[in-house]
Short mmCIF file of C-alpha atoms in Angstrom, two decimals:
data_model
loop_
_atom_site.label_atom_id
_atom_site.label_comp_id
_atom_site.label_asym_id
_atom_site.label_seq_id
_atom_site.Cartn_x
_atom_site.Cartn_y
_atom_site.Cartn_z
CA MET A 149 110.89 59.78 87.35
CA VAL A 150 113.69 57.66 88.82
CA SER A 151 114.22 55.84 85.51
CA ALA A 152 115.26 59.09 83.80
CA GLU A 153 118.70 60.57 84.37
CA LEU A 154 118.75 63.62 86.66
CA LYS A 155 120.42 66.67 85.16
CA ILE A 156 120.92 70.18 86.59
CA LEU A 157 121.42 73.17 84.30
CA SER A 158 122.26 76.68 85.41
CA GLY A 159 121.51 80.00 83.82
CA THR A 160 123.88 82.89 84.46
CA SER A 161 121.85 84.68 87.15
CA ASN A 162 122.90 82.52 90.11
CA GLN A 163 125.54 80.00 89.13
CA HIS A 164 126.87 79.93 92.68
CA LEU A 165 123.59 78.56 94.06
CA ALA A 166 123.25 76.11 91.17
CA GLY A 167 126.73 74.79 91.88
CA LEU A 168 125.89 74.26 95.56
CA ILE A 169 122.67 72.44 94.65
CA ALA A 170 124.54 70.13 92.27
CA LYS A 171 127.17 69.51 94.95
CA ASN A 172 124.44 68.57 97.44
CA LEU A 173 123.03 66.14 94.90
CA LYS A 174 126.53 64.75 94.21
CA ILE A 175 126.28 65.39 90.47
CA ASN A 176 127.98 67.80 88.08
CA LEU A 177 126.22 70.69 86.42
CA THR A 178 125.33 69.90 82.83
CA ASP A 179 127.67 71.68 80.41
CA VAL A 180 125.79 74.54 78.78
CA GLU A 181 127.13 77.48 76.81
CA ILE A 182 125.31 80.79 77.25
CA CYS A 183 126.63 83.86 75.50
CA ARG A 184 125.57 87.24 74.12
CA PHE A 185 126.08 88.29 70.53
CA ALA A 186 127.31 91.79 69.76
CA ASP A 187 123.71 93.05 69.58
CA ARG A 188 122.97 91.43 73.01
CA GLU A 189 120.92 88.55 71.60
CA ILE A 190 121.19 85.49 73.86
CA TYR A 191 122.57 82.23 72.49
CA VAL A 192 122.30 78.87 74.28
CA GLN A 193 123.89 75.54 73.40
CA ILE A 194 123.79 72.44 75.60
CA ASN A 195 127.02 70.52 75.13
CA GLU A 196 125.84 67.08 76.23
CA SER A 197 122.80 64.93 75.56
CA VAL A 198 119.64 65.57 77.57
CA ARG A 199 117.41 63.24 75.55
CA GLY A 200 115.05 61.41 77.90
CA ALA A 201 116.49 63.19 80.97
CA ASP A 202 114.73 64.71 83.97
CA VAL A 203 116.12 68.24 83.75
CA PHE A 204 116.02 71.04 86.32
CA VAL A 205 116.94 74.53 85.11
CA ILE A 206 118.04 76.89 87.89
CA GLN A 207 117.56 80.56 87.09
CA SER A 208 116.55 83.44 89.35
CA THR A 209 114.84 86.18 87.36
CA SER A 210 116.44 88.95 89.40
CA ASN A 211 118.12 92.10 88.08
CA PRO A 212 118.63 92.33 85.13
CA GLY A 213 115.20 90.72 85.20
CA ASN A 214 114.28 91.01 81.55
CA GLU A 215 117.55 89.44 80.38
CA ASN A 216 117.35 86.65 82.93
CA ILE A 217 113.75 85.84 82.02
CA MET A 218 114.64 85.73 78.31
CA GLU A 219 117.64 83.54 79.06
CA LEU A 220 115.39 81.12 80.99
CA LEU A 221 112.88 80.99 78.15
CA ILE A 222 115.58 80.22 75.60
CA MET A 223 117.03 77.48 77.82
CA LEU A 224 113.59 75.90 78.21
CA ASP A 225 113.00 75.99 74.46
CA THR A 226 116.44 74.47 73.86
CA LEU A 227 115.70 71.60 76.24
CA LYS A 228 112.29 70.96 74.70
CA ARG A 229 113.81 70.76 71.22
CA ALA A 230 116.57 68.49 72.57
CA SER A 231 113.92 65.95 73.70
CA ALA A 232 114.31 66.20 77.47
CA GLU A 233 111.72 63.93 79.10
CA ARG A 234 110.69 66.43 81.78
CA ILE A 235 111.76 70.04 82.30
CA THR A 236 111.41 71.78 85.65
CA ALA A 237 112.06 75.51 85.89
CA VAL A 238 113.63 76.17 89.30
CA ILE A 239 113.13 79.87 90.01
CA PRO A 240 114.55 80.81 93.44
CA TYR A 241 113.49 84.44 92.91
CA TYR A 242 110.45 85.09 90.72
CA GLY A 243 110.82 88.50 89.12
CA TYR A 244 107.69 90.57 88.46
CA GLY A 245 106.08 88.79 91.41
CA ARG A 246 104.88 92.10 92.82
CA GLN A 247 102.80 92.73 89.70
CA ASP A 248 100.35 90.03 90.71
CA ARG A 249 97.05 91.91 90.31
CA LYS A 250 95.47 95.01 88.80
CA ALA A 251 95.96 97.49 91.62
CA GLN A 252 94.87 100.39 89.41
CA PRO A 253 92.92 100.76 86.15
CA ARG A 254 94.70 99.93 82.88
CA THR A 255 97.65 98.12 84.46
CA PRO A 256 99.09 94.68 83.62
CA ILE A 257 99.28 91.48 85.62
CA THR A 258 102.86 90.82 84.60
CA ALA A 259 103.36 87.92 87.02
CA LYS A 260 100.73 86.02 85.01
CA LEU A 261 102.31 87.02 81.69
CA VAL A 262 105.68 85.66 82.83
CA ALA A 263 104.00 82.42 83.95
CA ASN A 264 102.43 82.05 80.49
CA LEU A 265 105.78 82.62 78.79
CA ILE A 266 107.57 80.04 80.95
CA SER A 267 104.90 77.40 80.33
CA THR A 268 104.82 78.06 76.58
CA ALA A 269 108.62 77.93 76.33
CA GLY A 270 108.63 74.31 77.48
CA ALA A 271 108.52 73.94 81.27
CA ASN A 272 106.57 70.90 82.50
CA ARG A 273 106.62 71.95 86.14
CA ILE A 274 107.80 74.83 88.33
CA LEU A 275 109.72 75.09 91.59
CA LEU A 276 109.40 78.43 93.41
CA LEU A 277 110.81 79.82 96.66
CA ASP A 278 108.80 82.24 98.83
CA VAL A 279 107.02 83.87 95.92
CA HIS A 280 105.75 87.37 96.78
CA ALA A 281 102.06 86.52 96.27
CA LEU A 282 100.94 82.94 96.85
CA GLN A 283 98.27 83.20 94.15
CA ILE A 284 101.07 83.19 91.56
CA GLN A 285 101.10 79.41 91.96
CA GLY A 286 97.69 79.43 90.29
CA TYR A 287 98.92 81.47 87.33
CA PHE A 288 100.53 78.31 85.95
CA ASP A 289 98.53 75.50 84.33
CA ILE A 290 101.31 73.04 85.14
CA PRO A 291 102.35 71.59 88.54
CA VAL A 292 103.99 74.08 90.92
CA ASP A 293 105.95 73.26 94.07
CA HIS A 294 106.37 76.19 96.42
CA LEU A 295 109.08 76.25 99.09
CA PHE A 296 109.41 78.34 102.25
CA ALA A 297 112.81 79.62 103.38
CA THR A 298 111.65 80.11 106.97
CA PRO A 299 113.56 77.08 108.32
CA VAL A 300 116.77 78.29 106.66
CA LEU A 301 116.43 81.80 108.11
CA PHE A 302 115.49 80.40 111.50
CA ASP A 303 118.77 78.49 111.59
CA PHE A 304 120.59 81.82 112.12
CA PHE A 305 118.84 82.17 115.49
CA ARG A 306 118.66 78.49 116.45
CA ASN A 307 121.37 78.67 119.13
CA ASP A 308 120.67 82.24 120.27
CA LYS A 309 119.37 82.07 123.83
CA ARG A 310 118.02 85.62 123.92
CA ASP A 311 114.31 86.33 123.94
CA PHE A 312 113.01 87.84 120.71
CA VAL A 313 109.83 89.48 119.47
CA VAL A 314 109.01 88.84 115.81
CA VAL A 315 107.73 91.86 113.87
CA SER A 316 105.68 91.75 110.68
CA PRO A 317 106.38 94.88 108.59
CA ASP A 318 102.79 94.94 107.33
CA ALA A 319 99.46 93.15 107.62
CA GLY A 320 100.19 91.06 104.52
CA GLY A 321 103.16 89.38 106.19
CA VAL A 322 101.37 88.29 109.36
CA GLU A 323 101.24 84.58 108.45
CA ARG A 324 104.97 84.50 107.71
CA ALA A 325 105.74 86.29 110.98
CA ARG A 326 103.41 83.99 112.91
CA PHE A 327 105.23 80.90 111.61
CA PHE A 328 108.58 82.41 112.58
CA ALA A 329 107.29 83.38 116.02
CA ARG A 330 106.04 79.84 116.54
CA LEU A 331 109.48 78.44 115.73
CA LEU A 332 110.98 80.77 118.35
CA SER A 333 108.09 80.22 120.79
CA THR A 334 107.74 83.97 121.17
CA ASN A 335 105.38 86.93 120.69
CA MET A 336 104.65 88.93 117.57
CA ALA A 337 104.02 92.59 116.76
CA ILE A 338 102.64 94.11 113.55
CA ILE A 339 103.53 97.41 111.90
CA ASP A 340 100.50 99.15 110.41
CA LYS A 341 101.75 101.23 107.50
CA ARG A 342 100.37 103.12 104.54
CA ARG A 343 102.41 103.26 101.34
CA SER A 344 102.75 106.85 100.13
CA GLU A 345 104.70 106.20 96.91
CA LYS A 346 106.65 103.44 95.18
CA ASN A 347 109.26 101.81 97.45
CA LYS A 348 108.30 104.10 100.35
CA ALA A 349 105.83 103.73 103.19
CA THR A 350 104.67 105.80 106.12
CA MET A 351 104.38 104.02 109.46
CA MET A 352 101.08 104.59 111.22
CA ASN A 353 101.24 102.57 114.43
CA ILE A 354 102.45 99.32 115.95
CA ILE A 355 100.08 96.58 117.05
CA GLY A 356 101.73 95.11 120.13
CA GLU A 357 103.78 98.23 120.87
CA ASN A 358 103.98 97.24 124.54
CA LEU A 359 106.25 94.35 123.49
CA ILE A 360 108.88 96.57 121.84
CA LYS A 361 110.64 98.46 124.63
CA GLY A 362 113.76 96.64 125.81
CA ALA A 363 113.18 93.74 123.41
CA ASN A 364 115.37 92.16 120.74
CA LEU A 365 113.40 92.21 117.50
CA ILE A 366 113.31 90.22 114.27
CA ILE A 367 111.57 91.90 111.34
CA ILE A 368 110.58 89.17 108.89
CA ASP A 369 109.64 89.78 105.23
CA ASP A 370 109.80 88.03 101.87
CA MET A 371 112.20 90.48 100.21
CA ILE A 372 114.33 93.57 100.74
CA ASP A 373 114.43 95.88 97.72
CA THR A 374 115.60 99.46 98.38
CA ALA A 375 115.34 98.80 102.14
CA GLY A 376 113.67 102.18 102.61
CA THR A 377 110.58 100.76 104.28
CA LEU A 378 112.62 98.31 106.34
CA CYS A 379 115.04 100.95 107.62
CA SER A 380 112.23 103.36 108.46
CA ALA A 381 110.57 100.61 110.47
CA ALA A 382 113.82 99.72 112.25
CA ASN A 383 114.52 103.34 113.15
CA ALA A 384 110.99 103.81 114.47
CA LEU A 385 111.28 100.64 116.55
CA ALA A 386 114.62 101.83 117.94
CA GLU A 387 112.98 105.11 118.95
CA ARG A 388 110.44 103.06 120.88
CA GLY A 389 113.20 101.47 122.94
CA ALA A 390 114.07 98.27 121.08
CA ARG A 391 117.51 96.74 121.71
CA ASP A 392 119.03 94.77 118.84
CA ILE A 393 116.97 94.81 115.66
CA TYR A 394 117.44 92.05 113.09
CA ALA A 395 115.82 91.73 109.69
CA CYS A 396 115.22 88.45 107.88
CA ALA A 397 114.11 88.11 104.28
CA THR A 398 114.26 85.34 101.72
CA HIS A 399 115.23 87.56 98.81
CA GLY A 400 117.96 90.18 99.09
CA VAL A 401 117.20 92.31 96.03
CA PHE A 402 119.19 95.30 97.37
CA SER A 403 118.35 97.81 94.64
CA ALA A 404 119.55 101.41 94.39
CA SER A 405 120.90 102.67 97.74
CA ALA A 406 119.70 99.69 99.78
CA ILE A 407 123.07 98.83 101.31
CA ASP A 408 123.77 102.45 102.22
CA ASN A 409 120.31 102.68 103.80
CA ILE A 410 121.00 99.56 105.86
CA ASN A 411 124.43 100.78 106.96
CA LYS A 412 122.93 104.04 108.24
CA SER A 413 119.93 102.43 109.93
CA ALA A 414 119.32 101.08 113.43
CA LEU A 415 119.48 97.52 112.09
CA THR A 416 121.95 95.26 113.88
CA LYS A 417 122.07 92.57 111.21
CA VAL A 418 120.21 91.61 108.03
CA VAL A 419 119.89 87.92 107.16
CA VAL A 420 118.91 86.85 103.64
CA THR A 421 119.19 83.68 101.59
CA ASP A 422 121.24 83.18 98.44
CA SER A 423 118.16 83.06 96.19
CA ILE A 424 119.74 86.13 94.57
CA TYR A 425 123.52 86.14 94.28
CA PHE A 426 125.09 88.56 96.77
CA ASN A 427 128.27 89.41 94.92
CA GLU A 428 131.67 90.35 96.30
CA GLU A 429 131.25 94.03 95.42
CA LYS A 430 128.14 94.27 97.60
CA LYS A 431 129.75 92.23 100.38
CA SER A 432 132.62 94.71 100.55
CA GLN A 433 130.20 97.57 101.21
CA THR A 434 128.74 96.28 104.48
CA ASP A 435 129.26 94.00 107.44
CA LYS A 436 125.58 94.08 108.37
CA ILE A 437 124.34 91.57 105.79
CA GLU A 438 124.72 87.80 106.13
CA THR A 439 123.49 85.09 103.79
CA ARG A 440 122.17 81.61 104.48
CA SER A 441 122.07 79.10 101.65
CA VAL A 442 118.87 77.46 100.44
CA SER A 443 120.93 74.98 98.41
CA GLY A 444 120.30 72.09 100.82
CA LEU A 445 116.56 72.74 100.87
CA MET A 446 116.35 73.04 97.09
CA ALA A 447 118.55 70.00 96.49
CA GLU A 448 116.38 67.85 98.75
CA THR A 449 113.27 69.12 96.97
CA ILE A 450 114.73 68.38 93.54
CA LYS A 451 115.66 64.89 94.74
CA ARG A 452 112.11 64.28 95.95
CA ILE A 453 110.54 65.55 92.74
CA HIS A 454 112.90 63.36 90.70
CA GLU A 455 112.00 60.33 92.82
CA ASP A 456 108.26 61.16 92.77
CA LYS A 457 108.16 61.66 96.54
CA SER A 458 106.19 64.20 98.57
CA VAL A 459 107.56 67.72 98.86
CA ALA A 460 104.88 68.90 101.29
CA THR A 461 106.26 66.70 104.06
CA LEU A 462 109.35 68.90 104.14
CA PHE A 463 107.25 71.61 105.77
CA LEU A 464 103.89 70.45 107.04
CA ASP A 465 103.27 69.64 110.69
CA ALA A 466 100.64 66.90 110.84
CA ASP A 467 99.05 68.44 113.94
CA THR A 468 99.01 72.13 113.06
CA GLY A 469 99.47 72.29 109.29
CA GLY A 470 102.25 74.81 109.87
CA ILE A 471 105.89 74.92 108.90
CA VAL A 472 108.31 72.71 110.74
CA VAL A 473 112.06 73.14 111.02
CA LEU A 474 114.24 70.99 108.78
CA GLU A 475 116.75 69.12 110.88
#
């Protein structure tokens, strides 16, 4: 859609990332007013014309998730009524992504509900980053582009000459860990765990335990919430003789006592992206957490979508079909 003017709008959930994306694209953020009335109703007004424009709305639906989702829906509706030519919802962190199936009787599939709401509100296409369950892409009846943050996280270790072993914290994350291990040309171990209650898990055993003793480890996951599971895994790996233990995750949710858990754990460093804004208050509480920006990756993707170019070629290796590193 090169003929249409490219415009970037930001919700309030991650204005820092939106600003970096706009800077990468060498354009200004579109002027939009978002405020709350006294009763907490959300009001949106776009202060410049978007008629006929190719608009990308950047909004992570992180905590407070319900408010940020509602804000996104209102922005999409506003753009639709203002006659934008195409509206893309850019959702660096997709809230409710863990409610992707009926795990028990009489429970919702809220990830699908949110997808329905976003489509109905006016989005013509979706841009996601490392969504928790890949099947969420199929919950939308409109085009979805899905990005992987693996190359961005890998950049933290690019010039580190030490040997590492990549660890998947559970069986569900094996593919992600395998990609990361391939980038590092190294081995992989898997933690076999059983979840005992919400946000907690009990470690059972380690597949590849012979690789742990004396090794530098990288635990790779899609998100860190309370960090309880992650810290338990790190402490257990340390007890098995691991040296430095790093954790990498796309989404730093850091709920409840997550930062305190990390500070007290055997983790050497935690590396996350800026898909969720890591504010100054949280930064002041720890020196163990570092962020890497996905703004360059997302800006390039937005540029390609706007110019009707392939997004898949950002990641796909023609020989293996796997993820390649962005240079």
